[in-house]
Coordinates of C-alpha atoms in Angstrom, one line a residue:
X1 CA 108.8 173.3 -43.4
X2 CA 105.5 174.9 -44.3
X3 CA 102.3 173.5 -42.7
X4 CA 98.6 173.9 -43.1
X5 CA 97.0 175.3 -40.0
X6 CA 94.0 177.2 -38.7
X7 CA 94.3 180.6 -37.1
X8 CA 92.8 180.1 -33.7
X9 CA 92.4 183.7 -32.5
X10 CA 88.7 183.3 -32.3
X11 CA 86.2 180.6 -32.8
X12 CA 84.9 182.1 -36.0
X13 CA 88.3 182.8 -37.6
X14 CA 88.5 180.7 -40.8
X15 CA 91.1 178.1 -41.5
X16 CA 93.9 179.6 -43.6
X17 CA 96.5 177.9 -45.8
X18 CA 99.4 179.5 -43.9
X19 CA 102.9 179.0 -45.1
X20 CA 105.5 179.7 -42.4
X21 CA 107.9 181.5 -44.7
X22 CA 111.4 182.2 -43.3
X23 CA 112.0 185.9 -42.3
X24 CA 114.3 188.2 -44.2
X25 CA 118.0 187.5 -43.7
X26 CA 118.9 191.1 -44.3
X27 CA 116.7 193.2 -41.9
X28 CA 117.2 196.9 -42.5
X29 CA 120.8 196.6 -43.7
X30 CA 120.3 198.4 -47.0
X31 CA 118.1 201.1 -45.6
X32 CA 121.0 203.1 -44.2
X33 CA 123.1 203.5 -47.4
X34 CA 124.1 207.0 -48.3
X35 CA 125.2 207.7 -51.9
X36 CA 128.3 209.7 -52.3
X37 CA 127.7 211.5 -55.6
X38 CA 131.3 212.6 -55.8
X39 CA 132.5 209.0 -55.6
X40 CA 130.0 208.1 -58.3
X41 CA 131.2 210.9 -60.5
X42 CA 134.8 210.0 -59.9
X43 CA 134.2 206.4 -61.1
X44 CA 132.4 207.8 -64.2
X45 CA 135.3 210.1 -65.0
X46 CA 137.9 207.4 -64.5
X47 CA 136.0 205.1 -66.9
X48 CA 136.4 207.5 -69.9
X49 CA 140.1 206.8 -70.7
X50 CA 140.0 203.0 -70.6
X51 CA 136.6 203.1 -72.4
X52 CA 138.2 204.9 -75.4
X53 CA 141.2 202.5 -75.3
X54 CA 138.9 199.5 -75.5
X55 CA 136.9 201.2 -78.3
X56 CA 140.2 201.6 -80.3
X57 CA 140.9 197.9 -79.7
X58 CA 137.5 196.9 -81.0
X59 CA 138.0 199.0 -84.1
X60 CA 141.7 198.0 -84.7
X61 CA 141.9 196.5 -88.2
X62 CA 145.3 194.9 -87.5
X63 CA 143.8 192.5 -85.0
X64 CA 143.0 189.1 -86.6
X65 CA 139.4 187.8 -86.5
X66 CA 140.0 185.2 -83.8
X67 CA 141.4 187.8 -81.4
X68 CA 138.8 190.3 -82.3
X69 CA 136.0 187.8 -81.6
X70 CA 137.6 186.8 -78.4
X71 CA 137.8 190.5 -77.3
X72 CA 134.2 191.1 -78.2
X73 CA 133.2 188.0 -76.3
X74 CA 135.0 189.3 -73.2
X75 CA 133.3 192.7 -73.6
X76 CA 130.0 191.0 -73.7
X77 CA 130.7 188.7 -70.7
X78 CA 131.7 191.6 -68.6
X79 CA 128.4 193.4 -69.2
X80 CA 130.0 196.3 -71.2
X81 CA 128.3 195.8 -74.6
X82 CA 126.0 198.8 -74.3
X83 CA 129.1 201.1 -74.2
X84 CA 130.2 199.9 -77.6
X85 CA 127.1 198.6 -79.3
X86 CA 127.4 200.4 -82.6
X87 CA 131.2 199.7 -82.9
X88 CA 130.6 196.0 -82.1
X89 CA 127.8 195.7 -84.6
X90 CA 129.9 197.2 -87.4
X91 CA 132.8 194.9 -86.6
X92 CA 130.6 191.8 -86.5
X93 CA 128.9 192.7 -89.8
X94 CA 132.3 192.8 -91.4
X95 CA 133.6 189.6 -89.7
X96 CA 130.4 187.7 -90.4
X97 CA 130.6 188.4 -94.1
X98 CA 134.3 187.5 -94.2
X99 CA 133.8 184.2 -92.4
X100 CA 130.9 183.5 -94.7
X101 CA 133.4 183.3 -97.6
X102 CA 135.5 180.7 -95.8
X103 CA 135.0 177.2 -96.9
X104 CA 135.3 175.5 -93.6
X105 CA 136.5 175.4 -90.0
X106 CA 138.4 172.2 -90.4
X107 CA 141.7 173.7 -89.2
X108 CA 140.1 175.4 -86.1
X109 CA 140.1 173.7 -82.7
X110 CA 136.9 173.0 -80.8
X111 CA 137.3 176.0 -78.6
X112 CA 137.7 178.5 -81.4
X113 CA 134.9 177.0 -83.5
X114 CA 132.5 177.2 -80.5
X115 CA 133.6 180.7 -79.5
X116 CA 132.8 182.0 -83.0
X117 CA 129.4 180.3 -82.8
X118 CA 128.7 181.9 -79.4
X119 CA 129.6 185.4 -80.4
X120 CA 127.6 185.5 -83.6
X121 CA 124.6 183.8 -82.0
X122 CA 124.7 186.1 -78.9
X123 CA 124.6 189.2 -81.2
X124 CA 121.7 187.8 -83.3
X125 CA 123.5 186.5 -86.3
X126 CA 122.1 183.4 -87.9
X127 CA 125.3 181.4 -87.6
X128 CA 123.7 178.1 -88.3
X129 CA 125.2 174.7 -87.6
X130 CA 125.7 174.3 -91.4
X131 CA 127.2 177.8 -91.8
X132 CA 131.0 177.7 -92.3
X133 CA 130.8 174.0 -91.9
X134 CA 130.4 174.4 -88.2
X135 CA 128.8 171.0 -88.1
X136 CA 131.8 169.6 -90.0
X137 CA 134.1 171.0 -87.4
X138 CA 132.1 169.5 -84.6
X139 CA 131.6 166.2 -86.4
X140 CA 135.3 165.6 -86.7
X141 CA 135.2 164.9 -82.9
X142 CA 132.7 162.1 -83.5
X143 CA 133.2 158.4 -84.2
X144 CA 130.9 157.7 -87.1
X145 CA 131.0 154.0 -86.5
X146 CA 129.2 154.5 -83.2
X147 CA 127.7 158.0 -83.8
X148 CA 129.2 159.0 -80.4
X149 CA 131.8 161.7 -79.7
X150 CA 135.3 160.4 -79.5
X151 CA 136.9 159.8 -76.1
X152 CA 139.9 162.0 -77.1
X153 CA 137.6 165.0 -76.6
X154 CA 137.8 164.3 -72.8
X155 CA 141.2 165.8 -72.8
X156 CA 140.0 169.1 -74.2
X157 CA 138.1 170.4 -71.2
X158 CA 138.3 174.0 -72.5
X159 CA 136.8 173.0 -75.8
X160 CA 134.1 170.9 -74.1
X161 CA 133.1 173.8 -71.9
X162 CA 132.9 176.1 -74.9
X163 CA 130.9 173.6 -76.9
X164 CA 128.6 173.1 -73.8
X165 CA 128.1 176.9 -73.6
X166 CA 127.4 177.1 -77.4
X167 CA 124.8 174.4 -77.2
X168 CA 122.8 176.6 -74.8
X169 CA 122.1 178.9 -77.8
X170 CA 120.6 176.2 -79.9
X171 CA 117.2 176.5 -81.7
X172 CA 114.7 173.9 -82.8
X173 CA 116.0 171.4 -85.3
X174 CA 119.7 171.6 -84.4
X175 CA 120.1 168.0 -83.5
X176 CA 123.9 168.1 -83.4
X177 CA 123.8 170.7 -80.6
X178 CA 121.2 168.5 -78.8
X179 CA 123.7 165.7 -79.0
X180 CA 126.5 168.0 -78.0
X181 CA 124.8 169.2 -74.8
X182 CA 124.0 165.6 -73.8
X183 CA 127.5 164.4 -74.4
X184 CA 129.3 167.4 -72.8
X185 CA 127.1 167.3 -69.7
X186 CA 127.7 163.6 -69.2
X187 CA 131.5 163.9 -69.8
X188 CA 132.0 167.0 -67.7
X189 CA 130.1 165.5 -64.8
X190 CA 132.3 162.4 -64.8
X191 CA 135.4 164.6 -64.3
X192 CA 133.7 167.2 -62.2
X193 CA 136.1 166.6 -59.3
X194 CA 139.1 167.7 -61.3
X195 CA 137.5 170.7 -62.9
X196 CA 138.8 174.2 -62.1
X197 CA 136.3 176.5 -60.2
X198 CA 135.4 178.4 -63.4
X199 CA 134.7 175.2 -65.2
X200 CA 132.5 173.9 -62.4
X201 CA 130.6 177.1 -62.4
X202 CA 130.0 176.8 -66.2
X203 CA 128.7 173.3 -65.8
X204 CA 126.4 174.2 -62.9
X205 CA 125.3 177.6 -64.3
X206 CA 125.8 178.2 -68.1
X207 CA 126.2 181.9 -68.5
X208 CA 123.4 182.1 -71.1
X209 CA 121.0 181.0 -68.3
X210 CA 122.5 183.1 -65.5
X211 CA 121.9 186.5 -64.0
X212 CA 123.8 188.8 -66.4
X213 CA 125.4 191.0 -63.7
X214 CA 126.4 188.0 -61.5
X215 CA 127.8 186.2 -64.5
X216 CA 129.8 189.4 -65.4
X217 CA 131.2 189.6 -61.9
X218 CA 132.1 185.9 -61.9
X219 CA 133.7 186.2 -65.3
X220 CA 135.9 189.0 -63.9
X221 CA 136.7 186.8 -60.9
X222 CA 137.5 183.6 -62.9
X223 CA 139.1 185.1 -66.0
X224 CA 140.8 188.2 -64.6
X225 CA 144.2 186.9 -65.6
X226 CA 143.2 186.3 -69.2
X227 CA 141.4 189.6 -69.4
X228 CA 144.5 191.4 -68.1
X229 CA 146.3 191.1 -71.5
X230 CA 144.0 194.0 -72.3
X231 CA 144.9 196.3 -69.4
X232 CA 142.3 198.9 -70.5
X233 CA 139.5 196.3 -70.5
X234 CA 140.4 195.0 -67.1
X235 CA 140.5 198.5 -65.6
X236 CA 137.2 199.5 -67.3
X237 CA 135.5 196.3 -66.0
X238 CA 136.5 197.0 -62.4
X239 CA 135.6 200.7 -62.6
X240 CA 132.3 199.9 -64.3
X241 CA 131.3 197.3 -61.7
X242 CA 132.0 199.6 -58.8
X243 CA 130.2 202.5 -60.5
X244 CA 127.1 200.4 -61.1
X245 CA 127.3 199.0 -57.5
X246 CA 127.0 202.5 -56.0
X247 CA 124.0 203.3 -58.2
X248 CA 122.4 200.0 -57.4
X249 CA 122.9 200.4 -53.7
X250 CA 121.0 203.7 -53.9
X251 CA 118.2 202.1 -55.9
X252 CA 117.9 199.3 -53.3
X253 CA 117.9 201.9 -50.5
X254 CA 115.0 203.8 -52.3
X255 CA 112.9 200.7 -52.7
X256 CA 113.7 199.5 -49.1
X257 CA 112.7 202.8 -47.7
X258 CA 109.5 202.8 -49.8
X259 CA 108.6 199.3 -48.6
X260 CA 109.1 200.1 -44.9
X261 CA 107.1 203.2 -45.2
X262 CA 104.1 201.3 -46.6
X263 CA 104.0 199.2 -43.3
X264 CA 102.5 196.3 -45.2
X265 CA 104.4 193.9 -42.9
X266 CA 102.1 195.0 -40.1
X267 CA 98.8 194.1 -41.7
X268 CA 100.1 191.4 -44.1
X269 CA 102.6 189.8 -41.8
X270 CA 102.2 186.4 -43.7
X271 CA 104.0 187.8 -46.8
X272 CA 107.5 186.9 -47.6
X273 CA 109.8 189.8 -46.8
X274 CA 112.1 189.7 -49.8
X275 CA 113.0 193.3 -50.9
X276 CA 116.7 192.7 -51.7
X277 CA 115.8 189.5 -53.5
X278 CA 113.1 191.2 -55.6
X279 CA 115.5 194.0 -56.5
X280 CA 118.3 191.6 -57.6
X281 CA 115.6 189.8 -59.6
X282 CA 114.7 193.0 -61.5
X283 CA 118.3 194.0 -61.8
X284 CA 118.7 191.0 -64.1
X285 CA 116.3 192.6 -66.6
X286 CA 118.7 195.5 -67.4
X287 CA 121.8 196.8 -65.7
X288 CA 122.4 200.0 -67.8
X289 CA 122.5 203.1 -65.7
X290 CA 119.9 204.9 -67.9
X291 CA 117.3 202.3 -66.9
X292 CA 117.5 203.2 -63.2
X293 CA 114.0 204.5 -63.0
X294 CA 112.7 201.4 -64.8
X295 CA 114.4 199.2 -62.2
X296 CA 112.8 201.1 -59.3
X297 CA 109.3 201.0 -60.8
X298 CA 109.5 197.4 -61.7
X299 CA 110.9 196.4 -58.3
X300 CA 107.9 198.1 -56.6
X301 CA 105.5 196.3 -58.9
X302 CA 107.1 192.9 -58.2
X303 CA 106.8 193.6 -54.5
X304 CA 103.1 194.4 -54.9
X305 CA 102.7 191.2 -56.8
X306 CA 104.5 189.3 -54.0
X307 CA 101.9 190.6 -51.6
X308 CA 99.1 189.6 -54.0
X309 CA 100.6 186.1 -54.6
X310 CA 101.1 185.3 -50.9
X311 CA 97.6 186.7 -50.0
X312 CA 96.0 184.4 -52.6
X313 CA 98.2 181.4 -52.0
X314 CA 99.1 181.5 -48.3
X315 CA 96.5 183.4 -46.3
X316 CA 93.1 184.5 -47.8
X317 CA 90.0 182.3 -47.9
X318 CA 88.4 181.6 -51.2
X319 CA 85.6 184.1 -50.4
X320 CA 88.2 186.8 -49.6
X321 CA 90.1 186.1 -52.8
X322 CA 86.9 186.5 -54.9
X323 CA 86.2 189.9 -53.2
X324 CA 89.8 191.1 -53.8
X325 CA 89.8 190.0 -57.4
X326 CA 86.5 191.8 -58.0
X327 CA 87.9 195.0 -56.4
X328 CA 91.1 194.9 -58.5
X329 CA 89.0 194.4 -61.6
X330 CA 86.9 197.5 -60.7
X331 CA 90.1 199.5 -59.9
X332 CA 88.1 202.1 -57.8
X333 CA 88.6 203.3 -54.3
X334 CA 84.8 202.7 -53.8
X335 CA 85.4 199.0 -54.1
X336 CA 87.5 199.0 -50.9
X337 CA 84.4 198.9 -48.6
X338 CA 83.7 195.3 -49.7
X339 CA 87.1 194.0 -48.6
X340 CA 88.2 192.4 -45.3
X341 CA 90.0 194.9 -43.0
X342 CA 93.4 193.3 -43.2
X343 CA 93.6 193.7 -47.0
X344 CA 92.1 197.3 -47.4
X345 CA 95.5 199.1 -46.9
X346 CA 97.1 196.9 -49.6
X347 CA 94.3 197.6 -52.1
X348 CA 94.6 201.3 -51.5
X349 CA 98.3 201.2 -52.0
X350 CA 97.9 199.5 -55.4
X351 CA 95.7 202.3 -56.6
X352 CA 97.9 205.0 -55.2
X353 CA 101.2 203.6 -56.5
X354 CA 99.8 203.2 -60.0
X355 CA 98.5 206.8 -59.9
X356 CA 102.0 207.9 -59.0
X357 CA 103.5 205.8 -61.8
X358 CA 101.1 207.4 -64.3
X359 CA 103.2 210.6 -64.0
X360 CA 106.3 208.7 -65.3
X361 CA 104.8 206.9 -68.2
X362 CA 101.9 205.0 -69.7
X363 CA 100.5 202.6 -67.1
X364 CA 97.5 201.1 -68.9
X365 CA 99.3 198.0 -70.2
X366 CA 100.7 197.3 -66.7
X367 CA 97.4 197.9 -65.0
X368 CA 95.6 195.5 -67.3
X369 CA 98.3 192.9 -66.8
X370 CA 97.9 193.4 -63.0
X371 CA 94.2 192.7 -63.3
X372 CA 94.9 189.6 -65.4
X373 CA 97.4 188.5 -62.8
X374 CA 94.7 188.7 -60.1
X375 CA 92.2 186.9 -62.2
X376 CA 94.7 184.1 -62.9
X377 CA 95.5 183.8 -59.2
X378 CA 91.8 183.5 -58.5
X379 CA 91.4 180.6 -61.0
X380 CA 94.3 178.8 -59.4
X381 CA 92.7 179.3 -56.0
X382 CA 89.4 178.0 -57.3
X383 CA 91.1 174.8 -58.5
X384 CA 92.7 174.4 -55.1
X385 CA 89.5 175.0 -53.3
X386 CA 87.5 172.5 -55.4
X387 CA 90.3 170.0 -55.6
X388 CA 90.0 170.1 -59.4
X389 CA 93.0 169.4 -61.5
X390 CA 92.6 171.1 -64.9
X391 CA 93.7 169.8 -68.3
X392 CA 97.3 170.8 -69.2
X393 CA 96.0 173.2 -71.8
X394 CA 93.7 174.9 -69.4
X395 CA 96.5 175.1 -66.8
X396 CA 99.0 176.6 -69.2
X397 CA 96.4 179.2 -70.4
X398 CA 96.2 180.5 -66.8
X399 CA 99.8 179.7 -65.9
X400 CA 101.2 182.1 -68.6
X401 CA 99.4 185.0 -66.9
X402 CA 100.4 184.0 -63.3
X403 CA 104.1 183.6 -64.4
X404 CA 104.2 187.5 -63.8
X405 CA 106.4 188.0 -66.9
X406 CA 103.8 189.8 -68.9
X407 CA 103.1 192.2 -66.0
X408 CA 106.8 192.8 -65.1
X409 CA 107.8 193.5 -68.7
X410 CA 104.9 195.9 -69.3
X411 CA 105.7 197.6 -66.0
X412 CA 109.3 198.0 -67.0
X413 CA 108.1 199.9 -70.1
X414 CA 106.8 202.7 -67.8
X415 CA 110.4 203.8 -67.0
X416 CA 112.3 202.9 -70.1
X417 CA 112.0 206.2 -71.9
X418 CA 112.0 207.0 -75.6
X419 CA 112.6 203.4 -76.8
X420 CA 109.0 202.6 -75.7
X421 CA 106.9 203.6 -78.7
X422 CA 103.3 202.8 -79.7
X423 CA 104.7 200.0 -81.9
X424 CA 106.5 198.6 -78.8
X425 CA 103.2 198.5 -76.8
X426 CA 101.4 196.9 -79.8
X427 CA 104.1 194.2 -80.1
X428 CA 103.8 193.4 -76.4
X429 CA 100.0 193.2 -76.7
X430 CA 100.4 190.7 -79.7
X431 CA 101.5 187.8 -77.3
X432 CA 104.8 187.3 -79.2
X433 CA 106.2 183.8 -79.3
X434 CA 109.3 184.8 -77.3
X435 CA 107.1 186.1 -74.4
X436 CA 105.0 182.9 -74.4
X437 CA 108.3 180.9 -74.2
X438 CA 109.5 183.0 -71.3
X439 CA 106.2 182.6 -69.4
X440 CA 106.2 178.9 -70.0
X441 CA 109.7 178.5 -68.5
X442 CA 108.6 180.5 -65.5
X443 CA 105.5 178.6 -64.8
X444 CA 106.8 175.1 -65.5
X445 CA 110.3 175.4 -64.0
X446 CA 108.7 176.7 -60.8
X447 CA 106.3 173.9 -60.7
X448 CA 109.0 171.2 -61.2
X449 CA 110.9 172.5 -58.2
X450 CA 108.0 173.4 -55.8
X451 CA 105.5 170.6 -56.5
X452 CA 106.2 168.7 -53.3
X453 CA 106.3 171.9 -51.2
X454 CA 102.9 172.9 -52.5
X455 CA 101.3 169.5 -51.9
X456 CA 102.5 169.5 -48.3
X457 CA 100.8 172.8 -47.7
X458 CA 97.4 172.2 -49.3
X459 CA 95.9 170.4 -52.3
X460 CA 97.1 172.2 -55.4
X461 CA 97.2 171.8 -59.2
X462 CA 100.6 172.3 -60.7
X463 CA 101.7 171.8 -64.3
X464 CA 103.1 168.4 -63.3
X465 CA 99.7 167.3 -61.9
X466 CA 97.8 168.7 -65.0
X467 CA 100.2 166.8 -67.3
X468 CA 99.7 163.6 -65.4
X469 CA 96.0 163.9 -65.6
X470 CA 95.8 164.9 -69.2
X471 CA 98.2 162.3 -70.6
X472 CA 97.7 159.5 -68.0
X473 CA 101.4 159.2 -67.0
X474 CA 103.4 158.9 -63.8
X475 CA 104.8 161.8 -62.0
X476 CA 108.4 161.0 -63.1
X477 CA 107.3 160.8 -66.7
X478 CA 105.4 164.0 -66.4
X479 CA 108.4 165.8 -64.9
X480 CA 110.6 164.6 -67.7
X481 CA 108.1 165.7 -70.4
X482 CA 107.6 169.1 -68.7
X483 CA 111.4 169.6 -68.7
X484 CA 111.4 168.9 -72.5
X485 CA 108.8 171.6 -72.9
X486 CA 111.0 174.0 -70.9
X487 CA 114.0 173.2 -73.1
X488 CA 112.0 173.8 -76.3
X489 CA 110.9 177.1 -74.8
X490 CA 114.6 178.1 -74.4
X491 CA 115.1 177.2 -78.1
X492 CA 112.2 179.5 -79.0
X493 CA 113.8 182.3 -76.9
X494 CA 117.1 181.8 -78.7
X495 CA 115.3 182.0 -82.1
X496 CA 113.5 185.2 -81.0
X497 CA 116.8 186.9 -80.4
X498 CA 118.1 186.3 -83.9
X499 CA 118.0 188.9 -86.6
X500 CA 115.8 190.2 -88.1
X501 CA 114.2 190.7 -84.7
X502 CA 110.6 191.6 -84.1
X503 CA 111.6 194.3 -81.6
X504 CA 114.8 196.1 -80.4
X505 CA 117.0 194.0 -78.2
X506 CA 116.5 196.4 -75.3
X507 CA 112.8 195.4 -75.3
X508 CA 113.6 191.7 -75.7
X509 CA 116.2 191.6 -73.0
X510 CA 113.7 191.8 -70.0
X511 CA 111.8 188.9 -71.5
X512 CA 114.9 186.8 -71.9
X513 CA 116.4 187.8 -68.5
X514 CA 113.2 186.9 -66.6
X515 CA 113.5 183.4 -68.0
X516 CA 117.1 183.3 -66.9
X517 CA 116.1 184.3 -63.3
X518 CA 113.7 181.5 -63.2
X519 CA 116.5 179.1 -64.0
X520 CA 118.7 180.8 -61.4
X521 CA 116.0 180.6 -58.7
X522 CA 114.4 177.3 -59.4
X523 CA 116.8 175.0 -61.2
X524 CA 118.1 173.3 -58.0
X525 CA 115.8 174.5 -55.3
X526 CA 113.2 177.2 -54.4
X527 CA 115.8 179.9 -54.2
X528 CA 113.4 182.7 -53.7
X529 CA 111.5 181.4 -50.7
X530 CA 114.8 180.2 -49.2
X531 CA 117.2 182.8 -50.5
X532 CA 120.2 181.6 -48.5
X533 CA 120.6 178.8 -51.0
X534 CA 121.3 181.1 -54.1
X535 CA 120.2 184.7 -53.9
X536 CA 122.1 185.5 -50.7
X537 CA 125.4 184.9 -52.6
X538 CA 124.1 187.0 -55.5
X539 CA 123.1 189.9 -53.3
X540 CA 126.5 189.7 -51.4
X541 CA 128.4 189.7 -54.7
X542 CA 126.6 192.5 -56.4
X543 CA 125.7 194.8 -53.5
X544 CA 128.0 194.1 -50.5
X545 CA 131.4 193.4 -52.0
X546 CA 133.2 195.9 -54.3
X547 CA 135.8 195.0 -56.8
X548 CA 139.4 195.7 -55.6
X549 CA 141.1 198.1 -58.0

């Protein structure tokens, strides 16, 4: 449990808002990995044959639409879409137009109807609730005398799970899916004790709000028997996972080695030591092999932000915070002389690391976002220091910046290659709706889960506190209303991923996946500060345990 305490080394040492963060549970475990390039190449070569076999299945015109959509769904769930993106798009264009000619889904069961909805929504098609009489298909499971779903649906667990997953993709105005998620959540929880492991996992962690790589691994674990009807798909999935795991182990080793060589843990010993956790976080943004450099760069940036966050929030005095913010705004080695001794090495590292990154891509957007991050942290510190609780509007204006999402997405651009054009930078700078939604989820979901922890350490202003002050409501009401804001933000994210998109999906994916990681880390607990509750399992699954062939 964190406590507020004074550092008593000398009589003049200031009181500091120390948080006794738990140490790393991994130590130097990932520092000693040695990549066997021959093994990596062997996996890559072995993938070629099953990959071509899966491609032929995707393109096979003799497969009916239900089976084709089921196949594409499995390819997506296994994290293999990028290998067949053009083929899948062509097939879905054809299938979408064919299904648009159908009068209804009245003959389809709930599972099939929901699966079709999921596939088209996932790939950006505007498969609305009215399209193909989807709502008619769902409504046939409702009792119109009461307006409630029929009890008979309780027996169709597979269909309920599929409808529950479909409802995660809803956008604003889709009341039938709002009703569906409320109903399926309630019903599934009443029979939770009898659910199979894969059904319990879906209820606890809908895949649309999960870590993509972890969800792919768990899909392989839970649905391996069903996938095995396509031998080539099962083989490809296993080889692909093991191939990526080797690459990701090497990336984690590089970042771990870099972190240890910085020796920041010596001067800034108050900072959370969370290198594997930060890497797994960034791995959620994109898992494709060709974004390896982007993952390494962005993991380094998130670790620098972690030091910044813990310095502002859990160690520095308000006077020291003001000095550091000013120095970061100046972005000049000459500003280092004004800083306390303990933070000078960190400031110098920021400047040097960004200078190194400039050789790999355009850093101006990331640098500016880093400065805005520090300015936001300063404002939050000023609120804590004065005891002021801002209005909810003021809080959210600062909270969007301190969510880190703008900074991390712009940092990822440095290593993403040719897809990053001037138009892409301009779009990011325009504060798109989908980014604001992702930032809102980050700020508010974190606040909901950590509000008590923050109050125990020191007076603080969270989104919950700001909402209570602005609207004159109790904490419970404020939490409920903030949760509604989060749900609406998810709807905006879903809308932003539908065609026609404002930007390529590869540029949207980091924004979406950062929101997913907030749900992973903060839905049930503070899974980042206390990683043994969630992220330990994820790191073990993705880094430590290979898939048996």
